[in-house]
C-alpha positions as a printed Julia matrix, in Angstrom:
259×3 Matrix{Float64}:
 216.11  109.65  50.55
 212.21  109.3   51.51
 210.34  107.63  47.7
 206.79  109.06  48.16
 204.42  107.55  45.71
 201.6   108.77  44.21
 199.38  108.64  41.21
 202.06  111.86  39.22
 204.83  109.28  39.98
 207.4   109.96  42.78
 208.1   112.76  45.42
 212.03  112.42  46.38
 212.44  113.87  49.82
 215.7   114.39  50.97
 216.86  112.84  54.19
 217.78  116.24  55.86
 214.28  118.05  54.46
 212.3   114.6   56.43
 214.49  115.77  59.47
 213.49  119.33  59.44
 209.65  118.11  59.95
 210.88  116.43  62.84
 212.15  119.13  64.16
 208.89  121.21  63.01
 207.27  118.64  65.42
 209.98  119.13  67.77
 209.12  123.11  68.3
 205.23  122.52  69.27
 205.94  119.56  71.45
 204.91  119.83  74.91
 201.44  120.55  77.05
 200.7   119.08  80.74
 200.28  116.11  79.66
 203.4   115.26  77.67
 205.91  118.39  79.5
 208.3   120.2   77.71
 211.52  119.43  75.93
 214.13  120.39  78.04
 216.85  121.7   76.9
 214.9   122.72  73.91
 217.48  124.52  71.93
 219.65  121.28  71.67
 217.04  118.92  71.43
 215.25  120.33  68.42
 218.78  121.23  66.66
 219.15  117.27  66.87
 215.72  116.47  65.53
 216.17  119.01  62.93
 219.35  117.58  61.74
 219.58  114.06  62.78
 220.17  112.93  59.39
 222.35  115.81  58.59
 225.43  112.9   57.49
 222.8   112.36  54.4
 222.72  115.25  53.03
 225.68  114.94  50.03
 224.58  111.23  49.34
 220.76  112.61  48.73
 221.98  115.45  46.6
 223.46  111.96  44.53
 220.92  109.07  45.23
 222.13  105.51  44.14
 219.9   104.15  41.77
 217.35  101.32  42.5
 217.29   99.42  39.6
 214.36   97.37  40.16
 212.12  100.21  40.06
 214.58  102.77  37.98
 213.79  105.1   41.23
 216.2   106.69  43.63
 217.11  104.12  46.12
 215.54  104.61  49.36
 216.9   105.44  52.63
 215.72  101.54  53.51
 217.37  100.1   50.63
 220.96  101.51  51.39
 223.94   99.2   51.09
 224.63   98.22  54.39
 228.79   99.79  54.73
 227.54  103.48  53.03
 224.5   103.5   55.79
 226.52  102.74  58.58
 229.19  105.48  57.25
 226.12  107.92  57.32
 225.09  107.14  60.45
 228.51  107.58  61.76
 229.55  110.69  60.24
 226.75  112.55  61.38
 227.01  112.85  64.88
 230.79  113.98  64.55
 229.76  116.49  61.93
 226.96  117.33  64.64
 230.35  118.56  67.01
 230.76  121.31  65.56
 227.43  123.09  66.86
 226.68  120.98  69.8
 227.76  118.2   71.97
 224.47  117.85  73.39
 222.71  117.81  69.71
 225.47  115.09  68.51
 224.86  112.55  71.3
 221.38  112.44  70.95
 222.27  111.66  66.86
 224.44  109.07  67.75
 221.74  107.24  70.19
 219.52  107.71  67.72
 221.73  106.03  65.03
 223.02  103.44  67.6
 219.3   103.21  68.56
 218.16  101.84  64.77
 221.07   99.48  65.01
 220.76   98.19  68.29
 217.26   96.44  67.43
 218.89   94.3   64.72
 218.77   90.77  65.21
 222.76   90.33  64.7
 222.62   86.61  65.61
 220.21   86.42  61.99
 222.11   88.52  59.79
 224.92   87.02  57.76
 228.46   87.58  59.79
 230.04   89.73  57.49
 227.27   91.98  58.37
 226.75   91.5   62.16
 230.47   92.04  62.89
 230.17   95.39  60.44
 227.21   96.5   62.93
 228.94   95.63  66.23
 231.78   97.81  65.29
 229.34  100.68  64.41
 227.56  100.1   67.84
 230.99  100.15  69.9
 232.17  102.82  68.42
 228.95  105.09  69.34
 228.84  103.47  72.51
 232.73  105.06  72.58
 231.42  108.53  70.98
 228.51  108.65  73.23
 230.57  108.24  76.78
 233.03  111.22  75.66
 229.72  113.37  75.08
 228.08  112.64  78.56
 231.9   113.4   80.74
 232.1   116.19  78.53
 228.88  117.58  79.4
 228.79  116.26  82.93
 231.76  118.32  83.56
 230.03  121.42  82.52
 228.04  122.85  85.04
 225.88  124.35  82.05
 225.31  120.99  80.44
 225.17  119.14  82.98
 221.64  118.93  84.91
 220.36  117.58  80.88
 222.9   115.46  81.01
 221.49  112.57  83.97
 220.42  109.39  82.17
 217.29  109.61  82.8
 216.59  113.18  80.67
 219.07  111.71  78.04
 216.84  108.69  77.34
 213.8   110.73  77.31
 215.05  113.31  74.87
 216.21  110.46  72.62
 212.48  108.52  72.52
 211.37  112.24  71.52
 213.75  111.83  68.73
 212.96  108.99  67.95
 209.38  109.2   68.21
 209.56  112.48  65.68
 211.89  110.72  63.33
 208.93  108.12  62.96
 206.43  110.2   62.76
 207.84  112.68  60.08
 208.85  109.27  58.33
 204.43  108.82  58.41
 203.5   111.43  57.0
 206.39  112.05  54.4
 205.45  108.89  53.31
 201.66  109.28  53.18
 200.94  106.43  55.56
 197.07  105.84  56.2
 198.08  104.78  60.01
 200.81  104.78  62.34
 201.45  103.62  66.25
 204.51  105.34  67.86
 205.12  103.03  70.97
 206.0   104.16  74.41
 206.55  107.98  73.94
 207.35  110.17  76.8
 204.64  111.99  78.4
 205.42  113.98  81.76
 204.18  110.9   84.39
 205.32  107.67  82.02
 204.81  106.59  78.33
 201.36  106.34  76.02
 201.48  104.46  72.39
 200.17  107.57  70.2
 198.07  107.08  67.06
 198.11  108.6   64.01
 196.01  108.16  61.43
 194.75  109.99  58.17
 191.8   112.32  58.11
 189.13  112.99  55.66
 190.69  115.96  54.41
 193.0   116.29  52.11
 196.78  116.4   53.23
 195.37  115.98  56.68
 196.17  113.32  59.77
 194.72  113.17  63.22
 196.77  112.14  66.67
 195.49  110.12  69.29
 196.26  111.72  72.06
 197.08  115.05  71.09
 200.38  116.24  72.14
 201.31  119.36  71.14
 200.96  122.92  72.68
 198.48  124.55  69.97
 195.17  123.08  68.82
 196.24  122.65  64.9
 199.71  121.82  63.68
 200.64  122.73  59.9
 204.13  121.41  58.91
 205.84  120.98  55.62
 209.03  119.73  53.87
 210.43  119.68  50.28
 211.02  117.28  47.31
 211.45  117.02  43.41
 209.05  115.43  41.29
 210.32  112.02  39.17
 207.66  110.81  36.46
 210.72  108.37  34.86
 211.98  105.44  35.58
 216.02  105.75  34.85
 218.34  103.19  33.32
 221.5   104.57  35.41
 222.91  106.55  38.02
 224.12  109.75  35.79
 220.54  109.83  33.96
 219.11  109.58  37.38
 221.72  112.56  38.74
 220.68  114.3   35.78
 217.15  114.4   36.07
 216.92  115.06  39.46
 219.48  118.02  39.13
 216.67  119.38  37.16
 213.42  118.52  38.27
 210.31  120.68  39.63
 210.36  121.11  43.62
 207.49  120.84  45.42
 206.45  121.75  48.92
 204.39  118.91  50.63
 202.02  120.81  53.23
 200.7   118.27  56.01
 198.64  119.05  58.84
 197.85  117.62  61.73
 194.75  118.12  64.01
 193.55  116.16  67.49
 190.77  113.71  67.29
């Protein structure tokens, strides 16, 4: 779950409704500068649902009790995240292979940039068997889909990496702007000759963020996911359940607009 702060108290954005901005972002993508997303079907059904393993824990957060808030996505106990992050890309199998190894890289992706030799052992060994066990998942996907002669031309390494720095580029910038950021970098994102660092940062108008350069096929981009409104602070996890079972939904409208 995505905590988005403000001055009526909290937006709670689910995990899965975060997702399906990045996959909003997913369907413009593309002009001569940055090419298309090839295969597009597949790669936008994994930015639209690569946090589809969250979506029964977000429907019952864990409660933060520091701040009497949902517990965020970042403050996740480390053995239910790794769970997540595992059960999605099998659950992903069930509508595409292609869809459910780019979830898995981008799950093994987060993981892989942990400094395991820092992290207490308990955890470290916990994260090692996470990232052998995609590394496992992920080599079944690519013979599967190397065998198909369908599946296969999407399949090279080189057009699996790129399609997984979109992901990950989308996740992180959906994560931005659900989160109200002022200003973001997104590092190295695919463009059709290379990689450019894009910037995004907010604009003067209301609910609106510029992007530096611009890399989508129409000139304005509006996009929009979907929370409930918390003004409490919550003593325990069933008053928390409780209260968000009932609370007011709201639709946060973003758009985005080149410099």
């Amino acid at each position: 779950m995505l905590i988005r702060e403000d001055d009526l108290g909290v937006l709670a954005i689910g995990q899965p409704s975060h997702a399906w901005l990045s996959g909003q972002l997913a369907r413009a993508w593309g002009n001569p500068r940055f090419g298309a997303v090839e295969p597009l079907e597949e790669v936008c059904l994994a930015a639209e649902q690569h946090d589809v393993g969250w979506d029964a824990r977000d429907l019952a957060p864990l409660l933060d009790h520091d701040s009497g808030r949902p517990c965020s996505f970042m403050q996740m106990p480390l053995e239910i995240h790794l769970g997540l992050f595992t059960d999605g890309p099998r659950r992903m199998l069930s509508q595409s292979r292609y869809a459910a190894l780019l979830v898995s890289l981008h799950g093994w992706r987060l993981y892989d940039r942990r400094d395991l030799d820092g992290s207490a052992p308990e955890a470290a060994a916990a994260i090692r068997r996470f990232l052998d066990g995609q590394r496992t998942f992920q080599a079944q996907r690519l013979r599967e889909l190397r065998a198909d002669p369908a599946t296969e031309p999407w399949s090279r390494d080189e057009v699996v990496e790129r399609n997984s720095m979109l992901i990950w580029t989308w996740d992180y910038l959906s994560l931005a702007l659900c989160l109200g950021w002022d200003t973001a970098t997104a590092r190295a994102v695919p463009t059709a000759e290379g990689h450019v660092d894009l910037e995004l940062r907010r604009a003067s108008a209301a609910g609106t963020w510029q992007l530096d350069p611009w890399p989508f096929r129409c000139t304005r981009l509006e996009v929009r996911c979907e929370g409930r409104r918390l003004t409490e602070r919550f003593e325990d996890e069933p008053e928390l359940r409780a209260a968000l079972e009932h609370a007011r939904w709201e639709t946060l409208e973003l758009r985005l607009e080149p410099v």
